[in-house]
XYZ file of C-alpha atoms in Angstrom:
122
model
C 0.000 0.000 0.000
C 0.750 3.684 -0.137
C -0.094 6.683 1.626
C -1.357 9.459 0.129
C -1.903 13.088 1.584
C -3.632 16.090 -0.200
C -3.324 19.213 -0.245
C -4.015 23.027 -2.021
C -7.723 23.088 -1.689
C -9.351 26.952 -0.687
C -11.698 28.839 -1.068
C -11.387 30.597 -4.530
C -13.483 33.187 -6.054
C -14.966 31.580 -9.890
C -12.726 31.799 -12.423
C -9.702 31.217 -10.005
C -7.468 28.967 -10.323
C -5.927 26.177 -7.991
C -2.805 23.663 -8.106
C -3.621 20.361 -5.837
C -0.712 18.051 -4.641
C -1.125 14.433 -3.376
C 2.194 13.395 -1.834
C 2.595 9.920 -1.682
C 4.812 7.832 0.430
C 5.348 3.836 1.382
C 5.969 2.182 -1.608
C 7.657 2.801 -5.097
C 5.722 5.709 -6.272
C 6.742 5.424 -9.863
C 5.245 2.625 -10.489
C 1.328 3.648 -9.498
C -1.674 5.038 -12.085
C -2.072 7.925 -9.981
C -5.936 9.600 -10.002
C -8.282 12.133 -8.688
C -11.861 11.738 -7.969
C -13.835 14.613 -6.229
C -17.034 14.130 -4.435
C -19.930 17.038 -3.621
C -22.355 16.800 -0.663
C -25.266 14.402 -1.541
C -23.531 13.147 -4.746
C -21.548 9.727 -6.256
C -17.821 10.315 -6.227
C -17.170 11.207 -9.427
C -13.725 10.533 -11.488
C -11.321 13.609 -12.553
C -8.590 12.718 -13.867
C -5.618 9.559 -14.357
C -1.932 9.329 -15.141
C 0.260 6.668 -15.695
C 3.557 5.851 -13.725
C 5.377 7.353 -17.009
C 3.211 9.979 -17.168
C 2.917 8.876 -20.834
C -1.304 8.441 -21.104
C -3.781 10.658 -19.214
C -7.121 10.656 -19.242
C -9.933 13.496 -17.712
C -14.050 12.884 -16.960
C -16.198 15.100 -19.080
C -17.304 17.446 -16.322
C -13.412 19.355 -15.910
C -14.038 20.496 -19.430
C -10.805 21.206 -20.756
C -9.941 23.295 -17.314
C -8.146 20.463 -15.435
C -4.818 19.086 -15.828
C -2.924 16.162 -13.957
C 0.771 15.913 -13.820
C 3.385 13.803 -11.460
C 6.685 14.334 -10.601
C 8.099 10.590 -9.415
C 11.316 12.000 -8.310
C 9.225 14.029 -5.180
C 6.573 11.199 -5.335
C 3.729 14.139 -5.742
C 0.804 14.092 -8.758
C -0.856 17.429 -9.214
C -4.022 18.469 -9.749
C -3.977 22.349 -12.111
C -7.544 23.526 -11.791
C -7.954 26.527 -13.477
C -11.343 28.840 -14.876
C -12.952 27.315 -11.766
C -16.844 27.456 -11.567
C -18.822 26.672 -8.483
C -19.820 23.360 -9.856
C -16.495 22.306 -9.362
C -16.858 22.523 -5.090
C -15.810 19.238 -3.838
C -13.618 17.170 -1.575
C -11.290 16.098 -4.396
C -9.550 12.561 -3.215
C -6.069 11.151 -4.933
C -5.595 7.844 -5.232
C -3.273 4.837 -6.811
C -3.912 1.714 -9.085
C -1.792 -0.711 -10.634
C -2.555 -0.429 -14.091
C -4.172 2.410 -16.465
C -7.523 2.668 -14.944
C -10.487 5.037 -14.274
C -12.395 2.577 -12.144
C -12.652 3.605 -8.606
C -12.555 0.062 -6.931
C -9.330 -0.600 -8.763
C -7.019 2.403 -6.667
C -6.680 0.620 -3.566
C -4.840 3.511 -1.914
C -6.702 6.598 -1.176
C -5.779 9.965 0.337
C -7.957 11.927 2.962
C -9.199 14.403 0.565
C -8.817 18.312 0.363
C -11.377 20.777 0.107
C -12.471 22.995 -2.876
C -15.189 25.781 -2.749
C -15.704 27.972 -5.528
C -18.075 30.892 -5.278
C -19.444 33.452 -7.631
C-alpha cells in the first residue's frame, strides 16, 4: 500500500485557479496510475482525472471540461491536480488515489488519500 496526503484546496473566487498536490509515500511511487476523484455533498464520487507511472497516457471525466490538468513528478513522489477557470460546480472534496494499471475505475485504486477541500463561489 501507499499513503497518500492532499493538499491546495481553498476557497477561490470563480474563475480562479488552484494547483492540488497528493504526496505519496510507502511504496515505489513510480510505479502507481495515480488519479483524482472529487465528491460534492449528496452526490456519487465522481472521477477527474488519471496518469500513468510514465506519465505517458492521461485521461480526464467530461465534467473538468478542458480546465483540469494532472501531472506527477516521481522523483518528489507528488501528482498534481492544475484547476484553473474554476466554476462553483467544481466545489468538492477532491480525493487522490493509486492503481496498478491504467484505470479510471474507482474500486481498482486501492490507496486513497484523505481528501482536500475545494469551494468555488461566484
Amino acid at each position: 500500500q501507499v499513503q497518500l496526503v492532499e493538499s491546495g484546496g481553498g476557497l477561490v473566487q470563480a474563475g480562479a485557479s488552484l494547483r492540488l498536490s497528493c504526496a505519496a509515500s510507502g511504496r515505489t511511487f513510480s510505479r502507481y496510475t495515480m488519479g483524482w476523484f472529487r465528491q460534492a455533498p449528496g452526490k456519487e464520487r465522481e472521477f477527474v482525472a488519471a496518469i500513468t507511472w510514465s506519465g505517458g497516457w492521461t485521461t480526464y471525466g467530461d465534467s473538468v471540461n478542458d480546465r483540469f490538468t494532472i501531472s506527477r513528478d516521481n522523483a518528489k513522489n507528488t501528482v498534481y491536480l492544475q484547476m484553473n477557470s474554476l466554476k462553483p460546480e467544481d466545489t468538492a472534496v477532491y480525493y487522490c488515489a493509486a492503481a496498478l494499471g491504467a484505470t479510471m475505475v474507482p474500486r481498482d485504486f486501492g490507496s486513497w488519500g484523505q481528501g482536500t477541500q475545494v469551494t468555488v463561489f461566484s
